[in-house]
PDB file of C-alpha atoms and ligand atoms in Angstrom:
ATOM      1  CA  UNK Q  19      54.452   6.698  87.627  1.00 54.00           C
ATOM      2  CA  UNK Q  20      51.698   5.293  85.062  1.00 59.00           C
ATOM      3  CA  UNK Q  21      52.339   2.597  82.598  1.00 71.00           C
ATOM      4  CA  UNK Q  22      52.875   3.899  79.241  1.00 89.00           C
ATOM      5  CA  UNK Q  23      49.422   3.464  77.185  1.00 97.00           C
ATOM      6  CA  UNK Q  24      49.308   0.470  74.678  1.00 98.00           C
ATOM      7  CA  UNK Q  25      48.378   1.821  71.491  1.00 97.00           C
ATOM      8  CA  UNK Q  26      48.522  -1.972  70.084  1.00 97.00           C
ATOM      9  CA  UNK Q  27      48.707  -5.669  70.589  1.00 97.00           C
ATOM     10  CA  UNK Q  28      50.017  -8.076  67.943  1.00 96.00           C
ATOM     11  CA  UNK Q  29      50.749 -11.707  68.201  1.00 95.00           C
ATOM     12  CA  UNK Q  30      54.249 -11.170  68.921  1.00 98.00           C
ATOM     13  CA  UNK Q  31      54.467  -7.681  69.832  1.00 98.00           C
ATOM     14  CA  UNK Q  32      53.147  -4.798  71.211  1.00 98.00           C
ATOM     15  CA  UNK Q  33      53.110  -0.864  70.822  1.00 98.00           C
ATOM     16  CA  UNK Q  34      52.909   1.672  73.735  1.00 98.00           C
ATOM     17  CA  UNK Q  35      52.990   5.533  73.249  1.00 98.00           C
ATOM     18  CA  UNK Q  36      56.390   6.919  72.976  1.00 98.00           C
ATOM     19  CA  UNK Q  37      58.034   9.234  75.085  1.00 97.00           C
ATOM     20  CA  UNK Q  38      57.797  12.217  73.031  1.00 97.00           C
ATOM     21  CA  UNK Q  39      55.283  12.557  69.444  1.00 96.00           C
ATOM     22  CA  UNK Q  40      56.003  10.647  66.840  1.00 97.00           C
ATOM     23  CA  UNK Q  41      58.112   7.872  68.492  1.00 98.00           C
ATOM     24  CA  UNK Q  42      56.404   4.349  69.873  1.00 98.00           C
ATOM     25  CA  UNK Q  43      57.515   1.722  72.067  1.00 98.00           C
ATOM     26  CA  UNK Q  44      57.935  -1.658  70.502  1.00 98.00           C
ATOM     27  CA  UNK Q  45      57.762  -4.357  72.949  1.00 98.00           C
ATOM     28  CA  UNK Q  46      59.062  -7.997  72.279  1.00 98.00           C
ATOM     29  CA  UNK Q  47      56.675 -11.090  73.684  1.00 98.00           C
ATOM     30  CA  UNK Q  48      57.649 -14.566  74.026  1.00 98.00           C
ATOM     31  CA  UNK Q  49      54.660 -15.302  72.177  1.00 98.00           C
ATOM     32  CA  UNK Q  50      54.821 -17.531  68.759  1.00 98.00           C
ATOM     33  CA  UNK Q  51      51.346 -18.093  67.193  1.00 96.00           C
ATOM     34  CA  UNK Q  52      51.776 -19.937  63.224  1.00 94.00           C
ATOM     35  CA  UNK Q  53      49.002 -20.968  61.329  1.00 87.00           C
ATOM     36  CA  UNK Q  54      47.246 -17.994  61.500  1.00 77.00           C
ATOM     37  CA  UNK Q  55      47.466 -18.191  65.269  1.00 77.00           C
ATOM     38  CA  UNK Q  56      45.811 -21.667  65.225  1.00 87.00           C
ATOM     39  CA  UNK Q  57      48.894 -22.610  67.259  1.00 95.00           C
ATOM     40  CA  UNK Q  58      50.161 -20.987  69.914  1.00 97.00           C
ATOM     41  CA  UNK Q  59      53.515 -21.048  72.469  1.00 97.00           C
ATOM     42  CA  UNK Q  60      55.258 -19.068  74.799  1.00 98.00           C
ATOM     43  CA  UNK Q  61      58.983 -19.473  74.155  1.00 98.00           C
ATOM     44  CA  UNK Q  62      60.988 -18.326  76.723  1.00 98.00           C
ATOM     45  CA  UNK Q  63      63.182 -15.354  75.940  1.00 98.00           C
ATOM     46  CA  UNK Q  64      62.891 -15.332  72.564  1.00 98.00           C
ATOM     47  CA  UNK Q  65      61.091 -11.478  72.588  1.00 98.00           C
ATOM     48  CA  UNK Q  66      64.565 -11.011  74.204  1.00 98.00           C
ATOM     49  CA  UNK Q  67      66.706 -12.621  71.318  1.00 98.00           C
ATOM     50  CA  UNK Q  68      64.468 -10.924  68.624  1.00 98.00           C
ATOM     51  CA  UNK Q  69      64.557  -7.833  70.069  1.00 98.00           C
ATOM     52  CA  UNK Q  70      68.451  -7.877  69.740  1.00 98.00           C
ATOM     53  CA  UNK Q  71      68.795  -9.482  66.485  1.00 98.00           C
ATOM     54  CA  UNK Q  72      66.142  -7.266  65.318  1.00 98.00           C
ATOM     55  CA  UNK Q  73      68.111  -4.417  66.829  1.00 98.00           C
ATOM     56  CA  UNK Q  74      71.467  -5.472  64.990  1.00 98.00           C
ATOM     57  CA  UNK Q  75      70.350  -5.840  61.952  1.00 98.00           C
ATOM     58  CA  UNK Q  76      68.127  -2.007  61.786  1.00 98.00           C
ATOM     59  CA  UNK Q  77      70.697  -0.099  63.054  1.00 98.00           C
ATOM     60  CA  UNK Q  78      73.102  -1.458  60.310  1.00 98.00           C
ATOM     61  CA  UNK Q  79      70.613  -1.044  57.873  1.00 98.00           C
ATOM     62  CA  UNK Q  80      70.640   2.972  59.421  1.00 98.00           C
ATOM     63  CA  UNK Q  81      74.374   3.289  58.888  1.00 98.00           C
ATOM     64  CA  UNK Q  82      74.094   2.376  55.208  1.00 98.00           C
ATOM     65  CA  UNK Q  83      71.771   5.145  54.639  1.00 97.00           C
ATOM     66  CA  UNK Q  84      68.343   2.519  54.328  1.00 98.00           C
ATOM     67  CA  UNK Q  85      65.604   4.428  56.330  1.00 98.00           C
ATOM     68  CA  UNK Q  86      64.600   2.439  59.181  1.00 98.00           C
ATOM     69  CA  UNK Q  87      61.750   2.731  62.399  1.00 98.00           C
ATOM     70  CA  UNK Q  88      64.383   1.854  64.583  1.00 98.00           C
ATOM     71  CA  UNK Q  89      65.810   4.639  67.038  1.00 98.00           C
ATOM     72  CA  UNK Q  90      67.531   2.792  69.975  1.00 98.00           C
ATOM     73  CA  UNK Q  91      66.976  -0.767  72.275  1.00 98.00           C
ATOM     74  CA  UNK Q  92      65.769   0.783  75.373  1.00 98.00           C
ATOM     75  CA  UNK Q  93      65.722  -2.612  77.157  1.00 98.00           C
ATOM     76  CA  UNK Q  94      65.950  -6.493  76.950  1.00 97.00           C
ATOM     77  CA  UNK Q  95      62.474  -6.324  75.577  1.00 98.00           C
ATOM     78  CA  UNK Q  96      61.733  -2.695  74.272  1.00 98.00           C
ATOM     79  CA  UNK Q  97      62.884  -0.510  71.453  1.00 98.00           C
ATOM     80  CA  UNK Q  98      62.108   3.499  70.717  1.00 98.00           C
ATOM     81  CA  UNK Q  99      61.086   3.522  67.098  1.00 98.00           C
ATOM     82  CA  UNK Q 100      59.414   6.410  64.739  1.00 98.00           C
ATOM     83  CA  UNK Q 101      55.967   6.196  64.518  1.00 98.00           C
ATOM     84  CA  UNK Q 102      54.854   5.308  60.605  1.00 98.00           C
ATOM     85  CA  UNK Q 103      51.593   4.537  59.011  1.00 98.00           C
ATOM     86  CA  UNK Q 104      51.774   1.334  58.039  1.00 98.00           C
ATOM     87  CA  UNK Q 105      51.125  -0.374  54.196  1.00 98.00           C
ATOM     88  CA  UNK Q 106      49.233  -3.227  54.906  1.00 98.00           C
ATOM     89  CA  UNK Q 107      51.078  -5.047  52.762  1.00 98.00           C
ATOM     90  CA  UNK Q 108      53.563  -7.812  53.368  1.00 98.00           C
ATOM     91  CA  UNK Q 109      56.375  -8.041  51.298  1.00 98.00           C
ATOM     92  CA  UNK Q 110      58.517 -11.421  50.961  1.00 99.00           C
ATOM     93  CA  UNK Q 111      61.549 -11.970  48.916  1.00 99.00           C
ATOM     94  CA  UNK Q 112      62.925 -15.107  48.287  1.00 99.00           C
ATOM     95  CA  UNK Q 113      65.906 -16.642  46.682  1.00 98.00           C
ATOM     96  CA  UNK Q 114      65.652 -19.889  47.333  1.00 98.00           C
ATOM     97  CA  UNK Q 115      62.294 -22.144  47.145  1.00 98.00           C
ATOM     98  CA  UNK Q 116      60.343 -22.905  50.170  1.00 98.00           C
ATOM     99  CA  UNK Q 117      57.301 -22.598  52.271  1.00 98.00           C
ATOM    100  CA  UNK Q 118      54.053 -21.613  50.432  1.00 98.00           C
ATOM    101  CA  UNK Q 119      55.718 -20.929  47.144  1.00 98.00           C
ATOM    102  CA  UNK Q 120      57.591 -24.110  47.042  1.00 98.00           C
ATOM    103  CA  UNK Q 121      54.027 -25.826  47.458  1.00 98.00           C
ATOM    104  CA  UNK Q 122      52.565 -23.555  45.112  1.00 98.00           C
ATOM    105  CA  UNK Q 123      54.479 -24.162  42.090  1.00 98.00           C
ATOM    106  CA  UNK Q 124      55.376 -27.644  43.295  1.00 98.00           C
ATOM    107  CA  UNK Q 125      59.127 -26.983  43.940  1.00 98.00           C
ATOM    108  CA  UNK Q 126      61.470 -28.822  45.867  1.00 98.00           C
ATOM    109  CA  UNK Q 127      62.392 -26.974  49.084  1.00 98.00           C
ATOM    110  CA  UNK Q 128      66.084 -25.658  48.894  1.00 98.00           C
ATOM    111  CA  UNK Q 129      66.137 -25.715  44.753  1.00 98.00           C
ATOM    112  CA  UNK Q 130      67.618 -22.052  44.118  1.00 98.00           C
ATOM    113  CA  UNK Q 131      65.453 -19.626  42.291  1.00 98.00           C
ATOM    114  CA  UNK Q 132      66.668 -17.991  38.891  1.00 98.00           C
ATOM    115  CA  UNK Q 133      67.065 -14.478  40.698  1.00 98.00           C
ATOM    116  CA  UNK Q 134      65.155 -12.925  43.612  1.00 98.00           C
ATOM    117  CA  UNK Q 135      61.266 -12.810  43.428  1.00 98.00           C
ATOM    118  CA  UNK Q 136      59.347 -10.282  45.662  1.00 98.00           C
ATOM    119  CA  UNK Q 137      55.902 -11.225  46.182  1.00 98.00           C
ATOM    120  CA  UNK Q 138      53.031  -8.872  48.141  1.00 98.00           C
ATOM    121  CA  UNK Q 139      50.489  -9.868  50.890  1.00 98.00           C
ATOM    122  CA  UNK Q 140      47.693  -8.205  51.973  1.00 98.00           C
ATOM    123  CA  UNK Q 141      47.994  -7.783  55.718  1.00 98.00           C
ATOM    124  CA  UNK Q 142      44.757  -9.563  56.728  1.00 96.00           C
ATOM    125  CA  UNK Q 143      44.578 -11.999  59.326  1.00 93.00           C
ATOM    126  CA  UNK Q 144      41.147 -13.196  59.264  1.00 94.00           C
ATOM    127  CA  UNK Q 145      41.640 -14.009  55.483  1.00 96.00           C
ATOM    128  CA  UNK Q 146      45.346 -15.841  55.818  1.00 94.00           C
ATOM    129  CA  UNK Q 147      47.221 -12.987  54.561  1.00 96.00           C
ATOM    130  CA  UNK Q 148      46.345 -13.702  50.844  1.00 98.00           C
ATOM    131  CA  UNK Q 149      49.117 -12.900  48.226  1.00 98.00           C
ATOM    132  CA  UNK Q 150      47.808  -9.684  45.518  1.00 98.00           C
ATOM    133  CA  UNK Q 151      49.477  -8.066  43.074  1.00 98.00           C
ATOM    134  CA  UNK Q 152      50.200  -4.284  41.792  1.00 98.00           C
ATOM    135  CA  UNK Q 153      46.832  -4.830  40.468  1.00 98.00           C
ATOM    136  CA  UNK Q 154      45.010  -5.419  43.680  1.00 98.00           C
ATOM    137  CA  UNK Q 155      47.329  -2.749  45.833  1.00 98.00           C
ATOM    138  CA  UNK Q 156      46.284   0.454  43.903  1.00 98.00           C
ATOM    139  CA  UNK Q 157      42.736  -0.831  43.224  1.00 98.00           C
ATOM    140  CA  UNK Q 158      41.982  -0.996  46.342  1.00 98.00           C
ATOM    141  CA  UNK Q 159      44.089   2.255  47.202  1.00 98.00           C
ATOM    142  CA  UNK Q 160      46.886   0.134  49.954  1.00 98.00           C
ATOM    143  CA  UNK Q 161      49.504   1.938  48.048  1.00 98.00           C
ATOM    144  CA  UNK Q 162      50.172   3.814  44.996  1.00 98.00           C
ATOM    145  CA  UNK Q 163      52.306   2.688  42.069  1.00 98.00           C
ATOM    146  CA  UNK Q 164      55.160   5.028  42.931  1.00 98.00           C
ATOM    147  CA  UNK Q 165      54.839   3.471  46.808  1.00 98.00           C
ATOM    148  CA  UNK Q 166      54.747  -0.056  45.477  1.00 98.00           C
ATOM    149  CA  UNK Q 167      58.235   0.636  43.347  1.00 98.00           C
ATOM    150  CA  UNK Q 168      60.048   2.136  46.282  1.00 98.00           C
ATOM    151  CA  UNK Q 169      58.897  -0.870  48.567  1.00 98.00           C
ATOM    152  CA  UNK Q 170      60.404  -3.369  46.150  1.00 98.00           C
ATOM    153  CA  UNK Q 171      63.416  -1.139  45.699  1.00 98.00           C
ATOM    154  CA  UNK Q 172      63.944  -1.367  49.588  1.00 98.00           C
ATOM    155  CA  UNK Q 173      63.198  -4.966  49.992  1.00 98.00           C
ATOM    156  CA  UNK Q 174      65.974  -5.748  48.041  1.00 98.00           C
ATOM    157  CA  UNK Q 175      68.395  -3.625  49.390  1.00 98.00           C
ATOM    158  CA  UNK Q 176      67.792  -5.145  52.463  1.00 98.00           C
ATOM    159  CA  UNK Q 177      68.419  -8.680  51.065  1.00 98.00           C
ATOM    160  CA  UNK Q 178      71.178  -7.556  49.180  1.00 98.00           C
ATOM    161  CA  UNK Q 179      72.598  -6.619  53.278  1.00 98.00           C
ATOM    162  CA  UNK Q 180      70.748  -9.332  55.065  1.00 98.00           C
ATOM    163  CA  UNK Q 181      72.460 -11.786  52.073  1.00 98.00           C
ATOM    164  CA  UNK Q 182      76.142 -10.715  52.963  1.00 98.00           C
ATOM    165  CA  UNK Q 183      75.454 -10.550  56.449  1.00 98.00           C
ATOM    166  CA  UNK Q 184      74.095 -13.883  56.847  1.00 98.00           C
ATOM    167  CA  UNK Q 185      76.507 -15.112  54.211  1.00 98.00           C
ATOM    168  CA  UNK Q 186      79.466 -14.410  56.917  1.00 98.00           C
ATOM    169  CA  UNK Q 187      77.132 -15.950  59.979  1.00 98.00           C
ATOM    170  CA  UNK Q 188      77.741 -19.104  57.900  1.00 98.00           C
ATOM    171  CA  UNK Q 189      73.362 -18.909  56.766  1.00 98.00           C
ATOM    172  CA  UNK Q 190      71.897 -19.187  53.863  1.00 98.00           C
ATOM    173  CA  UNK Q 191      68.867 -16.671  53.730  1.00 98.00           C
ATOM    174  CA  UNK Q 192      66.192 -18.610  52.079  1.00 99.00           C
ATOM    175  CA  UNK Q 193      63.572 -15.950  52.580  1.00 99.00           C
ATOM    176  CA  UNK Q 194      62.094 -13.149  54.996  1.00 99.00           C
ATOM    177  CA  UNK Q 195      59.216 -10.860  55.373  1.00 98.00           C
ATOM    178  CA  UNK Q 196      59.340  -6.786  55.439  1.00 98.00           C
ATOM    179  CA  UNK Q 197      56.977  -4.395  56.662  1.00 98.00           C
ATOM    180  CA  UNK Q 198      57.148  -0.377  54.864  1.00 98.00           C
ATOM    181  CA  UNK Q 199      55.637   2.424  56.807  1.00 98.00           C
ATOM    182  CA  UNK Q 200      54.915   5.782  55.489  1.00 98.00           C
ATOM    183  CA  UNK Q 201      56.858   8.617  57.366  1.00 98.00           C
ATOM    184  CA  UNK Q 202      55.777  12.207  57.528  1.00 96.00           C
ATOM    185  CA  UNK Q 203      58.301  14.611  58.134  1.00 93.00           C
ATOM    186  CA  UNK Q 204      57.318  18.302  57.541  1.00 90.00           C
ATOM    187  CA  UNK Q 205      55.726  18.325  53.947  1.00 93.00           C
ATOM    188  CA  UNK Q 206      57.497  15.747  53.143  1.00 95.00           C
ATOM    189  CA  UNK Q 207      56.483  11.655  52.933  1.00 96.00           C
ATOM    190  CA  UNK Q 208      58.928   8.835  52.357  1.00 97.00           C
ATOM    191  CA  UNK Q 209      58.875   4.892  52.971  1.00 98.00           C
ATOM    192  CA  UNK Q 210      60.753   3.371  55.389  1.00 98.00           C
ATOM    193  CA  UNK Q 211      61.136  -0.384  57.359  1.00 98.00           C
ATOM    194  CA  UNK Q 212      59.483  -1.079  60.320  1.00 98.00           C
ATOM    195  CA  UNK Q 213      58.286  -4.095  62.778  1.00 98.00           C
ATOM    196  CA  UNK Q 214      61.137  -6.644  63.021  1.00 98.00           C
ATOM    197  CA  UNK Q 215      63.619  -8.858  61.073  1.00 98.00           C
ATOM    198  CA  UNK Q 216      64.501 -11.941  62.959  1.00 98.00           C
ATOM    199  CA  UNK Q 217      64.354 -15.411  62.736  1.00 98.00           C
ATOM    200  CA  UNK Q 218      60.065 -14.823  63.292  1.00 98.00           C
ATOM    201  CA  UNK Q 219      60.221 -12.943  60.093  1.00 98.00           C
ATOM    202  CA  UNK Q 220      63.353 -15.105  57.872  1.00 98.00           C
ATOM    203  CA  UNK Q 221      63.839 -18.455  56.711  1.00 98.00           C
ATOM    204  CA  UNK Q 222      67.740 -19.077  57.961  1.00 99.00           C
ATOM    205  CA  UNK Q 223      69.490 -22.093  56.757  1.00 99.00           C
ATOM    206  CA  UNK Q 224      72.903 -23.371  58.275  1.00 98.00           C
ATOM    207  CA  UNK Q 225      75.375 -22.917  55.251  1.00 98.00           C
ATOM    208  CA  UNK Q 226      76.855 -26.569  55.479  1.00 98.00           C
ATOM    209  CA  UNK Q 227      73.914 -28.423  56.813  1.00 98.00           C
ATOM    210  CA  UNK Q 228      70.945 -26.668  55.804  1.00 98.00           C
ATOM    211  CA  UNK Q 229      69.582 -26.979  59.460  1.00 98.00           C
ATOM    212  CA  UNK Q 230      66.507 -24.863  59.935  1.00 98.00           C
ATOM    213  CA  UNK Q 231      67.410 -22.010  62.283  1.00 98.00           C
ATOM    214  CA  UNK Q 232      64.058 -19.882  62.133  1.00 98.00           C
ATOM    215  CA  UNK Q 233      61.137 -20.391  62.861  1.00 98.00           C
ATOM    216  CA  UNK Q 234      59.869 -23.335  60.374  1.00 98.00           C
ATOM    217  CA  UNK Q 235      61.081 -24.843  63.883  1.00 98.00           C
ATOM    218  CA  UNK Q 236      58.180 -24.162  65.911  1.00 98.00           C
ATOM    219  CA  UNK Q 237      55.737 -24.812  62.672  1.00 98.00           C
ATOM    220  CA  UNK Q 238      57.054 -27.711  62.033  1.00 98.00           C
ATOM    221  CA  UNK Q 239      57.104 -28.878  65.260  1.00 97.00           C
ATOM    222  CA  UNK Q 240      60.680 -29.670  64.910  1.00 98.00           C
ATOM    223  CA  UNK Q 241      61.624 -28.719  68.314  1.00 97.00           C
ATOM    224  CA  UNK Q 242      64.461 -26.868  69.314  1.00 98.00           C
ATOM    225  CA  UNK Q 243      63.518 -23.029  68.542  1.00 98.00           C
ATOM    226  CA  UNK Q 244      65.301 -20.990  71.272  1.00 98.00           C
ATOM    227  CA  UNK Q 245      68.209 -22.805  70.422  1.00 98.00           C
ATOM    228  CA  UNK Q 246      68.319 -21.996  67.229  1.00 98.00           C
ATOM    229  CA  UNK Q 247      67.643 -18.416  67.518  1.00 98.00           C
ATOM    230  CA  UNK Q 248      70.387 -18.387  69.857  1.00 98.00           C
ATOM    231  CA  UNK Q 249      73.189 -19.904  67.237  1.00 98.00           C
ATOM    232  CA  UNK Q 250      71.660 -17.131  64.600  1.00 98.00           C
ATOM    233  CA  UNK Q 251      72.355 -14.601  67.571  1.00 98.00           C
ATOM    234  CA  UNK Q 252      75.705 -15.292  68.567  1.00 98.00           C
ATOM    235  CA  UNK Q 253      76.799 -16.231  65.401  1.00 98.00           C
ATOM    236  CA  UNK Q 254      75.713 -12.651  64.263  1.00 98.00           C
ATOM    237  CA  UNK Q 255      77.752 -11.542  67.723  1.00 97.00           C
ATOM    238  CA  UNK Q 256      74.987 -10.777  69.265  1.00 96.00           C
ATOM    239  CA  UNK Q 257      75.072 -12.732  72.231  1.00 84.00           C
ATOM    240  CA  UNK Q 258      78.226 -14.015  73.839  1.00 74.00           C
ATOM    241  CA  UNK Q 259      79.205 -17.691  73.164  1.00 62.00           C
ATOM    242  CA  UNK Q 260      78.475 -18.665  76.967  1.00 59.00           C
ATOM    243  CA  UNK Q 261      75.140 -16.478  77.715  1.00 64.00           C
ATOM    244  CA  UNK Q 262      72.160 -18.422  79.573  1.00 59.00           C
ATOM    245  CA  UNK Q 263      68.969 -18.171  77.706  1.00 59.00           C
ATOM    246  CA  UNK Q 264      68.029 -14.353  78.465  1.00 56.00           C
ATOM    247  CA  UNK Q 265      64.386 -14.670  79.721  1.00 56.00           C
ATOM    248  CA  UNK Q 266      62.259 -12.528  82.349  1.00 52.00           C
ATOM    249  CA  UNK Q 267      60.865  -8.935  81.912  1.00 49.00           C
ATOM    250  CA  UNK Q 268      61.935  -5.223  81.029  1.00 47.00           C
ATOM    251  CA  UNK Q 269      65.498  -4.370  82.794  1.00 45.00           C
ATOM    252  CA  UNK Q 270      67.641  -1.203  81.632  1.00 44.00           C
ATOM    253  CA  UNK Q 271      70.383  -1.443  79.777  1.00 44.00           C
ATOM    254  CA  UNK Q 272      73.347   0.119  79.398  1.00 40.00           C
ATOM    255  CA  UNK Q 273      74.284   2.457  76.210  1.00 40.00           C
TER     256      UNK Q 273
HETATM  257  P1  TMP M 308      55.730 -18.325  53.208  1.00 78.20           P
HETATM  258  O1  TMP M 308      56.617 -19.288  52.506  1.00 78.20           O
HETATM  259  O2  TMP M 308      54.927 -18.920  54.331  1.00 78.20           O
HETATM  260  O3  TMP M 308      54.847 -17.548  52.243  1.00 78.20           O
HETATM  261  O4  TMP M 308      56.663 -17.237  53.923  1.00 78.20           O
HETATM  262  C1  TMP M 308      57.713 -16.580  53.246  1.00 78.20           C
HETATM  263  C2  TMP M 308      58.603 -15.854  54.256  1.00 78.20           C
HETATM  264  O5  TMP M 308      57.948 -14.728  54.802  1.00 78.20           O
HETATM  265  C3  TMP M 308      59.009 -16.708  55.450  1.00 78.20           C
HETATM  266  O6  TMP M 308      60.340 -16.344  55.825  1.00 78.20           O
HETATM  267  C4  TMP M 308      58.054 -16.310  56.540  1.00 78.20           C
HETATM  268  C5  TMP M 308      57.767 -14.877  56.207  1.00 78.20           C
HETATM  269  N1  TMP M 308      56.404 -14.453  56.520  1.00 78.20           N
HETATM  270  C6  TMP M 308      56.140 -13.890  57.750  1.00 78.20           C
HETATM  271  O7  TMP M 308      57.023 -13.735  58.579  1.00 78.20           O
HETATM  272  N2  TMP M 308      54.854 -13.502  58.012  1.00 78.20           N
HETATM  273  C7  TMP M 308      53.847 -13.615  57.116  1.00 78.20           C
HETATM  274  O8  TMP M 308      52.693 -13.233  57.419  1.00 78.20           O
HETATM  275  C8  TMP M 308      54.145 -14.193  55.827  1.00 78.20           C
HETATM  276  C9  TMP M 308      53.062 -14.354  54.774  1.00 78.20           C
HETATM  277  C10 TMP M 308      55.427 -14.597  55.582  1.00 78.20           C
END
């Protein structure tokens, strides 16, 4: 038996060919890069916590009718998703100041904003992923107007969800990053999410302490990472309270 063909690599994960059309593989690494990928780590097991938290979070998402990528976990590492053409744009809501927007308007970090802003990012890496506007997406054809208002309609149902959910994990979502894919299914097109929402993609805050429980950790050199990821995980239910970080490659899982 042949490896499945990698169709893509990213910086924290990778894409092989699916097992039938139209579905991909989406494979977790243990790789963190930040800075566009200046820096660079190998955490062990956290491809293995993202892909569950990541996994948690889609398939609820599914059940409340928001159109997601995500088909099933196939293993510690892997997940079948729909194959989408991705908008190469990166869109980040926030509700509470931090990061490059808290620097950019010279806020404190933590001050809560009026209501939730959603900003867009061109998906560039050798530029820094610079933040555009409407303007810039349908000038230079990324999206269409109609596209850009149903990606900022789904960005905040999914922090309206993510919000509540976190809310009850005892976190405070600061902020987090969503990717939109195009779908095609017969003559029809809609947008859906794809890649990943973890603690790679969110800014997580413990409610009472406003501990850093993403991955500002690793950026900030604050040390600590997998264990943080872990409390988000189990306090989402995701792991058990007692489970040894889960590293190593591919195994099958049950379900
Ligand atoms: P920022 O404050 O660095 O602009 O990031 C805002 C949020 O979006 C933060 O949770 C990190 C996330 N993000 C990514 O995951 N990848 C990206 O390329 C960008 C620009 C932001």
């Amino acid at each position: 038996m042949s490896r499945r063909r990698k169709i893509y690599e990213g910086k924290a994960k990778d894409l092989y060919e699916g097992p039938e059309p139209g579905t991909l593989v989406q494979h977790f690494k243990d790789d963190a890069t930040a800075g566009n990928a200046e820096k660079h780590a190998i955490l062990d097991g956290k491809g293995v916590i993202n892909n569950r938290i990541s996994e948690h979070i889609f398939s609820h998402l599914n059940a409340i009718g928001v159109g997601t990528h995500f088909i099933k976990r196939l293993n510690m590492r892997e997940q079948l998703i729909r194959e989408v053409e991705i908008i190469p744009v990166e869109v980040v809501v926030r509700n509470i100041a931090a990061g490059t927007l808290a620097k950019r308007l010279g806020l404190d970090e933590g001050t809560p904003l009026p209501r939730s802003i959603v900003e867009f990012y061109y998906k560039n890496d050798a530029l820094g992923d610079p933040m555009v506007s409407d303007e810039h997406i349908t000038a230079f054809g990324w999206a269409n107007p109609q596209e850009i208002d149903e990606m900022m309609a789904l960005a905040i149902r999914v922090n309206d969800f993510l919000s509540g959910l976190f809310l009850g994990a005892g976190i405070k979502l600061v902020d987090f990053k969503i990717e939109c894919g195009r779908l095609y299914e017969n003559d029809m097109m809609r947008i859906i999410l794809a890649d990943e929402i973890s603690p790679d993609s969110c800014r997580l805050w413990d409610m009472k302490s406003d501990e850093k429980l993403d991955k500002d950790r690793f950026r900030r050199d604050l040390g600590g990472v997998i264990d943080a990821y872990q409390e988000v995980a189990r306090r989402l239910g995701v792991l058990q309270e007692n489970d040894p970080v889960p590293t190593g490659g591919p195994r099958l899982v049950k379900g």
